[in-house]
Structure formats: structure tokens, C-alpha cells
Short mmCIF file of C-alpha atoms and ligand atoms in Angstrom, two decimals:
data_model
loop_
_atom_site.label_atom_id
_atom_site.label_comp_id
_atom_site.label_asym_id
_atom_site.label_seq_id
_atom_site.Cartn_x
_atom_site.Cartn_y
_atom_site.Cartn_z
CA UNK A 228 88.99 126.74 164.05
CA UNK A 229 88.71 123.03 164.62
CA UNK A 230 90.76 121.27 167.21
CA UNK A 231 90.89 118.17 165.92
CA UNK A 232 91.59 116.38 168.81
CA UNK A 233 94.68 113.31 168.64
CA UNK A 234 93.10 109.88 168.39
CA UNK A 235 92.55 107.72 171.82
CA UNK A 236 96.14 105.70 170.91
CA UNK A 237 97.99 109.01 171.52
CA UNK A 238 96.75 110.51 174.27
CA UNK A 239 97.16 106.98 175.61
CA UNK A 240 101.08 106.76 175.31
CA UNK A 241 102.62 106.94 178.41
CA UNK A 242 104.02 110.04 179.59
CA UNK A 243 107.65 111.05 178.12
CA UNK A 244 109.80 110.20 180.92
CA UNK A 245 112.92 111.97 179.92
CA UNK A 246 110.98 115.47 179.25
CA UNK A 247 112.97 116.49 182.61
CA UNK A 248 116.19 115.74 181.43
CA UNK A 249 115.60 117.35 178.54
CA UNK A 250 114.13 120.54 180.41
CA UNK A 251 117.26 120.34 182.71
CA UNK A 252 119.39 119.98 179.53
CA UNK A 253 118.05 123.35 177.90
CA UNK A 254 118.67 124.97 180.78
CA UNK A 255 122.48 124.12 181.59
CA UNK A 256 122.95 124.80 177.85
CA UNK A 257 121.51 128.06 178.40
CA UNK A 258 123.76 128.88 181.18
CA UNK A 259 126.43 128.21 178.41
CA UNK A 260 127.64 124.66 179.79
CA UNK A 261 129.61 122.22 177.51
CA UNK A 262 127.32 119.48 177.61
CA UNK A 263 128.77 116.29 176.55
CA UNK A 264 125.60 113.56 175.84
CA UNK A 265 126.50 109.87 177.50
CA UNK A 266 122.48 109.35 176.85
CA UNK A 267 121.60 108.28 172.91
CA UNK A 268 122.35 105.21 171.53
CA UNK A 269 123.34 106.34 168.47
CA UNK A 270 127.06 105.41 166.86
CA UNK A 271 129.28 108.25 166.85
CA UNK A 272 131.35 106.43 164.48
CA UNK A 273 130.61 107.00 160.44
CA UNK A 274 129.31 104.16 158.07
CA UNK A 275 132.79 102.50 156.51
CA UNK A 276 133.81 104.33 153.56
CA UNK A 277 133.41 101.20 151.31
CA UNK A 278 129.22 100.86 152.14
CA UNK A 279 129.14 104.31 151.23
CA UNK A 280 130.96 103.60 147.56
CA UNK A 281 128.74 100.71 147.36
CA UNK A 282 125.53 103.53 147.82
CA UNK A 283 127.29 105.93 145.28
CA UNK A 284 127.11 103.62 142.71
CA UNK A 285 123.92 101.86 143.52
CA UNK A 286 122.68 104.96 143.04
CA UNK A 287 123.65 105.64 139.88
CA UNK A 288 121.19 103.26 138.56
CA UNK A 289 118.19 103.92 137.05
CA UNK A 290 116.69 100.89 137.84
CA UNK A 291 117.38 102.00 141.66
CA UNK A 292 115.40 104.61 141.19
CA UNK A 293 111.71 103.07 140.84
CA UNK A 294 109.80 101.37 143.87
CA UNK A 295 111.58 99.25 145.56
CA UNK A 296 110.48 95.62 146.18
CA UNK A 297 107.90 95.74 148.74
CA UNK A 298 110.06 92.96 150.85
CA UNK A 299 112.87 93.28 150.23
CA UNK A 300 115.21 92.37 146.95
CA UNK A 301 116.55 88.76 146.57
CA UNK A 302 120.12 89.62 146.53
CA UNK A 303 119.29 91.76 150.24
CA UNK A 304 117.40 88.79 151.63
CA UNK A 305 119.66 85.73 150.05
CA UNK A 306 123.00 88.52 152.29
CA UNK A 307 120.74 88.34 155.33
CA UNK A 308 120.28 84.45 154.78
CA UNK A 309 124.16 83.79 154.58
CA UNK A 310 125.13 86.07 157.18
CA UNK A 311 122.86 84.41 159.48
CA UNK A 312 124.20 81.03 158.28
CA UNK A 313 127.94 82.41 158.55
CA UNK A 314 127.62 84.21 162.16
CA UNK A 315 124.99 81.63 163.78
CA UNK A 316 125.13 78.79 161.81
CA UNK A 317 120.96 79.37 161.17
CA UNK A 318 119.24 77.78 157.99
CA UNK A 319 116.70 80.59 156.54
CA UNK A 320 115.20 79.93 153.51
CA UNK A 321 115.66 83.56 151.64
CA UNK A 322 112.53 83.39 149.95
CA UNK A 323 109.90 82.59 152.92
CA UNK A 324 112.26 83.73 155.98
CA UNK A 325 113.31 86.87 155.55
CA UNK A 326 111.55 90.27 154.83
CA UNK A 327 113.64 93.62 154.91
CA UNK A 328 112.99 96.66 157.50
CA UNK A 329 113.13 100.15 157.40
CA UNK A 330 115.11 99.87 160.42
CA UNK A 331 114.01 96.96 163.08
CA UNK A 332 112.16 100.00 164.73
CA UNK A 333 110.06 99.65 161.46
CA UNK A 334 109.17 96.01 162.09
CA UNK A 335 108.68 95.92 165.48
CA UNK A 336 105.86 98.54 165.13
CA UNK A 337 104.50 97.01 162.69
CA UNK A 338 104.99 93.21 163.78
CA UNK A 339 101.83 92.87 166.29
CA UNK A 340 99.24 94.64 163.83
CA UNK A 341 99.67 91.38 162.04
CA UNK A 342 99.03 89.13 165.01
CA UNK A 343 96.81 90.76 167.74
CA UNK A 344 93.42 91.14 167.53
CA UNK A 345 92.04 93.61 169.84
CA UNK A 346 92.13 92.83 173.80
CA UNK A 347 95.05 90.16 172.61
CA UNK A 348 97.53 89.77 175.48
CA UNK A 349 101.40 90.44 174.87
CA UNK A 350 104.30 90.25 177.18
CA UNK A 351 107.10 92.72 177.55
CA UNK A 352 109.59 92.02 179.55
CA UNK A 353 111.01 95.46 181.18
CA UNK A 354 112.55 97.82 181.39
CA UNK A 355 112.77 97.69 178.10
CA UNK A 356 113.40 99.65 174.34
CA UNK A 357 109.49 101.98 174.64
CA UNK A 358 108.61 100.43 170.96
CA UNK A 359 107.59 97.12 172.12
CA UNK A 360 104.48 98.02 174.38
CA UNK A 361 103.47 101.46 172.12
CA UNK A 362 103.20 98.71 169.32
CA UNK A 363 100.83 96.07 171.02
CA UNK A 364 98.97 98.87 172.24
CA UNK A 365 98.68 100.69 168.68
CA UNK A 366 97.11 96.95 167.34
CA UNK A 367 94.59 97.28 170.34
CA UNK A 368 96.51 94.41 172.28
CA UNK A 369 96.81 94.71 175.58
CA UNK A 370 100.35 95.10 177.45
CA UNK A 371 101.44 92.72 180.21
CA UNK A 372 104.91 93.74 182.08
CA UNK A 373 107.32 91.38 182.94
CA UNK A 374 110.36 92.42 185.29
CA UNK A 375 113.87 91.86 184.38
CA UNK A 376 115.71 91.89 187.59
CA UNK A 377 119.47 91.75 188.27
CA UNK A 378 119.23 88.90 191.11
CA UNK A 379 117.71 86.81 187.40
CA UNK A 380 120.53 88.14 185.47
CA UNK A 381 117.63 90.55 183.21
CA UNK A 382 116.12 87.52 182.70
CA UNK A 383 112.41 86.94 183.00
CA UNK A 384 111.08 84.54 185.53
CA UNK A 385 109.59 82.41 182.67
CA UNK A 386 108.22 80.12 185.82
CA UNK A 387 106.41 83.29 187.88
CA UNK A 388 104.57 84.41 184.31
CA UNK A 389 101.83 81.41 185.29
CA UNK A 390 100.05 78.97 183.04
CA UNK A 391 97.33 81.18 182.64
CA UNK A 392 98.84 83.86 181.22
CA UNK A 393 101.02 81.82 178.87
CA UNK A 394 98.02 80.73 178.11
CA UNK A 395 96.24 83.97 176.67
CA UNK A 396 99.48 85.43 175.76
CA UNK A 397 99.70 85.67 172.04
CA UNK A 398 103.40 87.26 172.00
CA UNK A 399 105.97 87.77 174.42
CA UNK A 400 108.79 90.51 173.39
CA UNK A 401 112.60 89.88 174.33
CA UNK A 402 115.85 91.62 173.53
CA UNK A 403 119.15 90.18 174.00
CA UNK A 404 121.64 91.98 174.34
CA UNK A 405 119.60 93.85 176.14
CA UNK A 406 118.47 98.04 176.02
CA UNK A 407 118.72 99.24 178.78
CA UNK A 408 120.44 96.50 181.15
CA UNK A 409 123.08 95.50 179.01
CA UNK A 410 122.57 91.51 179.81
CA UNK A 411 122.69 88.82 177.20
CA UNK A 412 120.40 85.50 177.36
CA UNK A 413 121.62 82.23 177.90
CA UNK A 414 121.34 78.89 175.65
CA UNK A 415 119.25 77.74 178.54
CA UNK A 416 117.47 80.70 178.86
CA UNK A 417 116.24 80.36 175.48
CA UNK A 418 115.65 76.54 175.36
CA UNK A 419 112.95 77.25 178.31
CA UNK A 420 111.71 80.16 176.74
CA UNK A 421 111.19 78.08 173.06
CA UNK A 422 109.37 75.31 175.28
CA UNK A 423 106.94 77.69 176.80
CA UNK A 424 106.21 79.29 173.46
CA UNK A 425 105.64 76.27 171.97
CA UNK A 426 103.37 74.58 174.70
CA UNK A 427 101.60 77.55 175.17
CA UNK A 428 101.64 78.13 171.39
CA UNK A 429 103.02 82.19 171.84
CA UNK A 430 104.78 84.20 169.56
CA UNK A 431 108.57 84.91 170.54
CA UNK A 432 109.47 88.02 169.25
CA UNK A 433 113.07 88.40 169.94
CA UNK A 434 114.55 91.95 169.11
CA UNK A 435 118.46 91.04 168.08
CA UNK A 436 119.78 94.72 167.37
CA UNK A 437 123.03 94.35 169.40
CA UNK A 438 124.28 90.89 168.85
CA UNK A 439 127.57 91.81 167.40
CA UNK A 440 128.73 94.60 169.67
CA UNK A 441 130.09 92.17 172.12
CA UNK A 442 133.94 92.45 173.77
CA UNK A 443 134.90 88.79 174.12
CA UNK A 444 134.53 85.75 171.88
CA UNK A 445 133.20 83.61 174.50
CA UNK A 446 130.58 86.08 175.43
CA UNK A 447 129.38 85.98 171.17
CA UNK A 448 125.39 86.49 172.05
CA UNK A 449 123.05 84.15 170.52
CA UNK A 450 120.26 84.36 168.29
CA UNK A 451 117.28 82.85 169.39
CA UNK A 452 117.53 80.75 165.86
CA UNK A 453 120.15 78.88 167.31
CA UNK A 454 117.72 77.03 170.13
CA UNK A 455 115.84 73.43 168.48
CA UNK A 456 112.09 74.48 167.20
CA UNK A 457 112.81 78.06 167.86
CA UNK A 458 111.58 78.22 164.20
CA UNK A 459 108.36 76.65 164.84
CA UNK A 460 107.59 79.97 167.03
CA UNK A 461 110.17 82.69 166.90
CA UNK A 462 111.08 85.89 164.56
CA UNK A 463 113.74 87.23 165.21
CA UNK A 464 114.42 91.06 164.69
CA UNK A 465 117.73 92.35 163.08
CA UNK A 466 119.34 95.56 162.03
CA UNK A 467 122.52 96.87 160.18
CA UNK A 468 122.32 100.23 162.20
CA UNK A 469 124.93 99.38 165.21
CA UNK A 470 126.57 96.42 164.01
CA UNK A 471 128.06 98.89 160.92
CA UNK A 472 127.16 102.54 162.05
CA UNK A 473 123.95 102.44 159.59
CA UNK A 474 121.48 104.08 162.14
CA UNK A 475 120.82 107.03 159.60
CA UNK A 476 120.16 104.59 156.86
CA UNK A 477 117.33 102.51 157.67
CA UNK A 478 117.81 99.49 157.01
CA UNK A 479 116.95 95.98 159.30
CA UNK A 480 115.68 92.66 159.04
CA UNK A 481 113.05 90.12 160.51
CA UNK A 482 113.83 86.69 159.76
CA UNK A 483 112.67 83.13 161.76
CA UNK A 484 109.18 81.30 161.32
CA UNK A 485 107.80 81.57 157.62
CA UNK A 486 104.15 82.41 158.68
CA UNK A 487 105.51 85.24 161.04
CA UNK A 488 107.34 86.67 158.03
CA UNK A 489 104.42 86.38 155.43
CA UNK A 490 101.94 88.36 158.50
CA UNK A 491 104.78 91.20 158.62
CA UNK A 492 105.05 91.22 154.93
CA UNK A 493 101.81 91.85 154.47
CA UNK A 494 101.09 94.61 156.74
CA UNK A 495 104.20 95.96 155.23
CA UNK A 496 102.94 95.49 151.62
CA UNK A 497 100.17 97.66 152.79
CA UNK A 498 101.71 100.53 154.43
CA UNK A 499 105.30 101.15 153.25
CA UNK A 500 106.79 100.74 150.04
CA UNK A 501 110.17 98.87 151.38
CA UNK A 502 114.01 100.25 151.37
CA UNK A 503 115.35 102.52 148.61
CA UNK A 504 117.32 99.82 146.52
CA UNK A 505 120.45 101.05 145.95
CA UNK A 506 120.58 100.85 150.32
CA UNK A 507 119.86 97.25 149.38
CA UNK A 508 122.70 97.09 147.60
CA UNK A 509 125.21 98.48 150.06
CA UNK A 510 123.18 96.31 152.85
CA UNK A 511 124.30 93.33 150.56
CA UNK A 512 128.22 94.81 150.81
CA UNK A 513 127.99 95.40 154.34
CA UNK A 514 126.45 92.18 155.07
CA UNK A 515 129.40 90.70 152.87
CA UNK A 516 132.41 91.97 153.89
CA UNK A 517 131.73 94.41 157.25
CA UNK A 518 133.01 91.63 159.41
CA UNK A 519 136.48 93.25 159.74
CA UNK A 520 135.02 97.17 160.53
CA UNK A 521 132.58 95.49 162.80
CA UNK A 522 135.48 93.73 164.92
CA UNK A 523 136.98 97.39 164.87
CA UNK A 524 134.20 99.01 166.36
CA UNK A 525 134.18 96.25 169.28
CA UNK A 526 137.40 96.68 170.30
CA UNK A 527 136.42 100.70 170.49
CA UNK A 528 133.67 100.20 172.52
CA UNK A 529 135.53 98.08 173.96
CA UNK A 530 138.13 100.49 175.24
CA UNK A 531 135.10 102.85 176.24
CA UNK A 532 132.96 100.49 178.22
CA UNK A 533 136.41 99.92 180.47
CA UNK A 534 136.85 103.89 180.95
CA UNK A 535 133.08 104.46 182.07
CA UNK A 536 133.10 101.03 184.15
CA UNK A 537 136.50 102.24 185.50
CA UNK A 538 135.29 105.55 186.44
CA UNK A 539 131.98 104.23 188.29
CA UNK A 540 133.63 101.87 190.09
CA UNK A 541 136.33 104.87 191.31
CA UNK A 542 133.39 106.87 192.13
CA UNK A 543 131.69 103.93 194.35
CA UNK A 544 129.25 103.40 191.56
CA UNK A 545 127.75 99.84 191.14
CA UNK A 546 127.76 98.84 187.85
CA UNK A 547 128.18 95.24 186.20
CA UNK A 548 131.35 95.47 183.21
CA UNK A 549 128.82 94.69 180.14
CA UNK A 550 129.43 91.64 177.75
CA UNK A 551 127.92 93.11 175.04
CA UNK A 552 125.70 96.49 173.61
CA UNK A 553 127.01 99.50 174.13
CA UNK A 554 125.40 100.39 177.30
CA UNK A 555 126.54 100.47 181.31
CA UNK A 556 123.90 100.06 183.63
CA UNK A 557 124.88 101.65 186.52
CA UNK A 558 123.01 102.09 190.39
CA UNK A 559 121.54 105.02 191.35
CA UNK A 560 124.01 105.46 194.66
CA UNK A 561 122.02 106.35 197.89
CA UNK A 562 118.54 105.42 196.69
CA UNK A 563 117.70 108.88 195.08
CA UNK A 564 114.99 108.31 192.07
CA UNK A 565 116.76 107.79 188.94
CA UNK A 566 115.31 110.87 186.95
CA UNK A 567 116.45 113.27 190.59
CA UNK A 568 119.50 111.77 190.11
CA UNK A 569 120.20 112.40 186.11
CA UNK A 570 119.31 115.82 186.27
CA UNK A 571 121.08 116.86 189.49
CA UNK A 572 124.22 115.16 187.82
CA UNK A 573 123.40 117.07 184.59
CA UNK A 574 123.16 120.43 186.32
CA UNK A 575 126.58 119.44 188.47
CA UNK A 576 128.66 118.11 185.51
CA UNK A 577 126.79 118.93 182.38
CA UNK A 578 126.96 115.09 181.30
CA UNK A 579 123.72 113.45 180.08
CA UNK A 580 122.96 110.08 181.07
CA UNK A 581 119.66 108.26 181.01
CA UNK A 582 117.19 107.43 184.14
CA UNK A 583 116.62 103.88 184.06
CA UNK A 584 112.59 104.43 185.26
CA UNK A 585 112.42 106.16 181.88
CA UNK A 586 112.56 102.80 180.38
CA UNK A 587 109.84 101.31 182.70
CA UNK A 588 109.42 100.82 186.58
CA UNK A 589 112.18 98.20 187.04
CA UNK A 590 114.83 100.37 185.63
CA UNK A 591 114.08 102.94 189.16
CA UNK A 592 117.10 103.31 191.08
CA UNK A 593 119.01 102.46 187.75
CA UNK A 594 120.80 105.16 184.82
CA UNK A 595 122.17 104.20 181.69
CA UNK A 596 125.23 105.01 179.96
CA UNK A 597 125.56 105.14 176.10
CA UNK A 598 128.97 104.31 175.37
CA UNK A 599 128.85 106.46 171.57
CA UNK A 600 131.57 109.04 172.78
CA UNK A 601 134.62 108.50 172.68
CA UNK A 602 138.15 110.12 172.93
CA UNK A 603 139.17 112.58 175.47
CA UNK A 604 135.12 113.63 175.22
CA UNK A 605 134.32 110.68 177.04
CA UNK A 606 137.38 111.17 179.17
CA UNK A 607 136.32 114.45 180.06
CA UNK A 608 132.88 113.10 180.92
CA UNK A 609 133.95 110.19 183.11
CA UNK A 610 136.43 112.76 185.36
CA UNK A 611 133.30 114.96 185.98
CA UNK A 612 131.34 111.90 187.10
CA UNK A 613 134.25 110.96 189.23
CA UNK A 614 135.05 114.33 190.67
CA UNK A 615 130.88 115.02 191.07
CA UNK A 616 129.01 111.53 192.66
C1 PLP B 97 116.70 97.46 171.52
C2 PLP B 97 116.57 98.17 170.23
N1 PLP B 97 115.93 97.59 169.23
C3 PLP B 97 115.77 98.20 168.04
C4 PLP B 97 116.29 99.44 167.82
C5 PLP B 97 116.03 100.09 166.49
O1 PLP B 97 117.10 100.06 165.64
P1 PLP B 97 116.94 100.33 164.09
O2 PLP B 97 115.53 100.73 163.82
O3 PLP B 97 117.90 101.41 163.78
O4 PLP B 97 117.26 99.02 163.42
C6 PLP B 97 116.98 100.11 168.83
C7 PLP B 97 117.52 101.46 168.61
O5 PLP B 97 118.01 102.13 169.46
C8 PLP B 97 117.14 99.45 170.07
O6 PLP B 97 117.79 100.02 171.09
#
């Protein structure tokens, strides 16, 4: 029989960090533990009822049942261009600006096929969502690190990067609010990081996924739009799967500079055939009137994120009360390694959280908590943390 043996790209992926806490999960559950899963970000919460309508009868149309547009349909892109204009006050052009995703996941793997050339030099700041450096390194790019750390607020040292590395760096990857840390970026953060990119002529690919789970108007993230020439270097990355409980459906956006859009498009012409159109068309009615369910789900994640940061803080945890995502990231107490830590809590409690190595080498000596339980489930979870750390 032939082996046929994977291709140099997969045996290349880094090893799956959180193989031991699933091991360790398959073995409480074996022992018959209720095992209650702080670790997937994934909305518990269904789609609003009305999307759903707006599927049914999007559905029902023949028309919706042929390829779809290979970008996207106008109506779709001409939603995404007014919600950007309504939430952050962003100009995008509809036509030459936007492109739909099937999912952001979709576009961010695709993105740096259309930009790297092989031995091409991209930043990723970390820890960070895995997508971002499994991408670069699927184009043949090669993968620089850059550290977030919590004395720079999760915010790369733009300064310690060095003019020669700006210099070969054809993209840097950012994500605000951030997976796993939970920080948002600045106004001045993102000035600086626009002024780089556009002296050192680098792509900003800015992954946007959680901008409207935040708790408190003051703390609305940004889009990197909103910075002066951001446009001249930026594409920004966008997705209706947390801001309306769409993860199931696939559907995202990447919208910003119009030559960064045409280089996705194209790639995406030539390997998917875009988003089932009657999705499209509920997209549209989510984009158009979700603002009220998407203020509901705040304040519910909202409620959550002050039980778990409660219950941390009761059990001498250190953990910083997020401003937006739907993530605590929470110290490892007493130094242990993060992935130790996860599964000895998971074999104490039977709660799941995440080890923050698992999401690259800065996250060690951090774990992650996914705030998509809720209820007296997540109750129930945060008294076994207390009771067990
Ligand atoms: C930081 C980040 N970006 C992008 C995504 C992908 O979201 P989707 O493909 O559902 O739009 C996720 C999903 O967990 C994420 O955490």
C-alpha cells in the first residue's frame, strides 16, 4: 500500500499544544466527571431568531441557489460598507473595499498567499489566534514573533522590532481586541503602527473579530480604519460570527486598502466559490438591524466576565477585568507551566480552561478563560475554581 506521506507544510505545523488537555479531558470524562468547558470561544448563545427568518426565506429562492458571487454580492458588501460607516465612521468604497469571507478564518489563510513570495518576512505579534503564522508559513513566508507583554499593555514594542526588520517585513499581523490577552489597542497605538507601515511600506493586517463585544462605551475598540492613511496600508479583517452568534454560519469580511482587497479577491476567485447567497442575505439583515441583540449579548458577557473576574480574584488569581472579547486572561499562580496547571485543574474540578503557552511562548505562565457559559453552569464552574486553586 502506498503511504503517501503529508506534504513538508504539515509535518511543519507546530505541535498541537492543547493535545494534553484534551488527553486529560477524555480521561476525567471517562471517570464519569461533569465537565463544564470554560476553553472554546464559541457563543453559546443562538443566532437571533429574525437572521434566521431572513435565511428561511433567502432560501427559498431559486436564484439563491446557483454560485454565489465569487466576492461577495453588492447588497452584502454595500451592508458591510454602511456598517463600517455607521459604527466607525470609515469611508469604504463597496465596490473596491470590501470582499466577503467564509468566516475571517477564511481570509486570513488565504490573505498572505496573495502577498508573500517565498522566504518573505511577516510579523506576528504573540501569543496570538494559531491562523496567522500557519498562513505565512503555508505561502512559504517566513514567521517572525513579536511579544505582547502585559508591562506594554499586549502591545508590541513597535520601537524594539528594528529598522531592519521593518524593513524586510512585508506584513505584520495584529488583533485588537485581542485572542488570547483580552487587550484592546490604543488611537496612539495605531497612529505609530500606520507610520511604521507606511515608512517601511508593510502590510498591516489587522484581525477585528471582537470589536463589538466590549462592556463600556468608553472602552468602544477601534478599527484600525479610523487612524489617517491607515488606508494607504491596512486591511482590516471582520466577521459576523461573535458580534451576532453566526460562528456556524460562515460568514466575515476584509475591507481597507483597494489593492489588498483585489490580491485577496483573487486568490479567492481561484480557490473558493464565495458564501451561499441567501447567508448574504441574512448577513445584510444582521448587519442592518443586529445592533440591539448585539448590545444584549454585551451586557451578558458582561455579567459573566464579572463572575469569572470575581471568582479569580477570591481565589488570589491575577487577572486584569477585560474591556472587551470574551476572554479573561488570568496568571498561572505559583509559577507552575500553564499546560501543568490546566490539566491538574481539569482533573481537580473538571473545568476546562486554556494554557496560555498553547497560544505561543509569551502566553507561559498565562490560561485563558472563554466566557461562552453562562447561568448557574458558569456559576458552578467559578465555585470549583474557587474552592480548588
Ligand atoms: C482572533 C480571531 N480571529 C478570527 C477568528 C475567526 O472567526 P470567524 O472565522 O468565525 O470569522 C477567531 C475565532 O475564534 C478569532 O479568535
Amino acid at each position: 500500500m502506498p503511504e503517501f506521506p503529508f506534504a513538508d507544510r504539515l509535518t511543519k505545523l507546530p505541535p498541537y499544544l492543547f493535545a494534553a488537555i484534551d488527553e486529560a479531558k477524555a480521561e476525567v470524562q471517562a471517570r464519569g466527571v461533569d465537565i463544564i468547558s470554560l476553553g472554546i470561544g464559541d457563543p453559546d448563545m443562538p443566532t437571533p431568531d429574525f437572521i434566521i427568518e431572513a435565511l428561511y426565506k433567502a432560501a427559498k429562492k431559486p436564484a439563491n441557489h446557483q454560485y454565489p458571487s465569487y466576492i461577495g454580492l453588492p447588497v452584502f458588501r454595500q451592508a458591510v460598507a454602511e456598517w463600517y460607516k455607521g459604527r466607525f465612521d470609515v469611508d469604504l468604497d463597496w465596490e473596491s473595499e470590501v470582499v466577503s469571507l467564509i468566516g475571517s478564518k477564511e481570509g486570513i489563510a488565504h490573505f498572505p498567499l496573495a502577498f508573500l513570495n517565498p522566504g518573505d518576512l511577516a510579523l506576528v505579534c504573540t501569543p496570538n489566534y494559531p491562523v496567522y503564522p500557519t498562513a505565512v508559513d503555508f505561502a512559504g513566508g517566513e514567521v517572525q514573533f513579536v511579544p505582547l507583554l502585559k508591562e506594554n499593555d499586549y502591545l508590541p514594542d513597535l520601537e524594539a522590532i528594528g529598522d531592519d526588520t521593518w524593513r524586510r517585513a512585508k506584513m505584520i499581523f495584529i488583533n485588537y481586541p485581542n485572542n488570547p490577552t483580552a487587550a484592546v489597542a490604543t488611537e496612539d497605538f495605531y497612529a505609530r503602527l500606520v507610520e511604521k507601515a507606511r515608512e517601511f511600506e508593510t502590510i498591516i493586517a489587522s484581525d477585528a473579530a471582537y470589536t463589538e463585544l466590549y462592556f463600556d462605551e468608553k472602552d468602544k475598540p477601534l478599527s484600525i480604519l479610523q487612524t489617517p492613511g491607515a488606508k494607504e496600508v491596512a486591511i482590516e479583517f471582520h466577521s459576523l460570527s461573535k458580534t451576532y452568534n453566526m460562528t456556524g454560519w460562515r460568514i466575515g469580511m476584509a475591507v481597507g486598502n483597494a489593492k489588498l482587497v483585489e490580491g485577496l479577491g483573487k486568490i479567492k476567485t481561484n480557490v473558493d466559490s464565495g458564501i451561499f447567497q441567501a447567508v448574504q442575505e441574512a448577513g445584510v439583515e444582521a448587519l442592518k438591524k443586529g445592533d440591539h441583540y448585539a448590545e444584549q449579548f454585551r451586557k451578558v458577557y458582561k455579567d459573566r466576565r464579572d463572575t469569572v473576574v470575581a471568582g479569580l480574584r477570591k481565589a488570589g488569581i491575577e487577572c486584569e477585568e477585560p474591556k472587551a472579547s470574551f476572554y479573561v486572561w488570568a496568571k498561572v499562580p505559583g509559577g507552575a507551566p500553564s499546560t501543568e496547571f490546566c490539566k491538574e485543574i481539569l482533573q481537580r474540578t473538571g473545568v476546562v480552561v486554556t494554557p496560555g503557552v498553547g497560544f505561543g511562548q509569551p502566553g507561559e505562565g498565562y490560561f485563558r478563560i472563554a466566557l461562552t457559559v453562562g447561568g448557574q453552569r458558569l456559576d458552578e464552574a467559578v465555585s470549583r475554581l474557587v474552592e480548588n486553586l
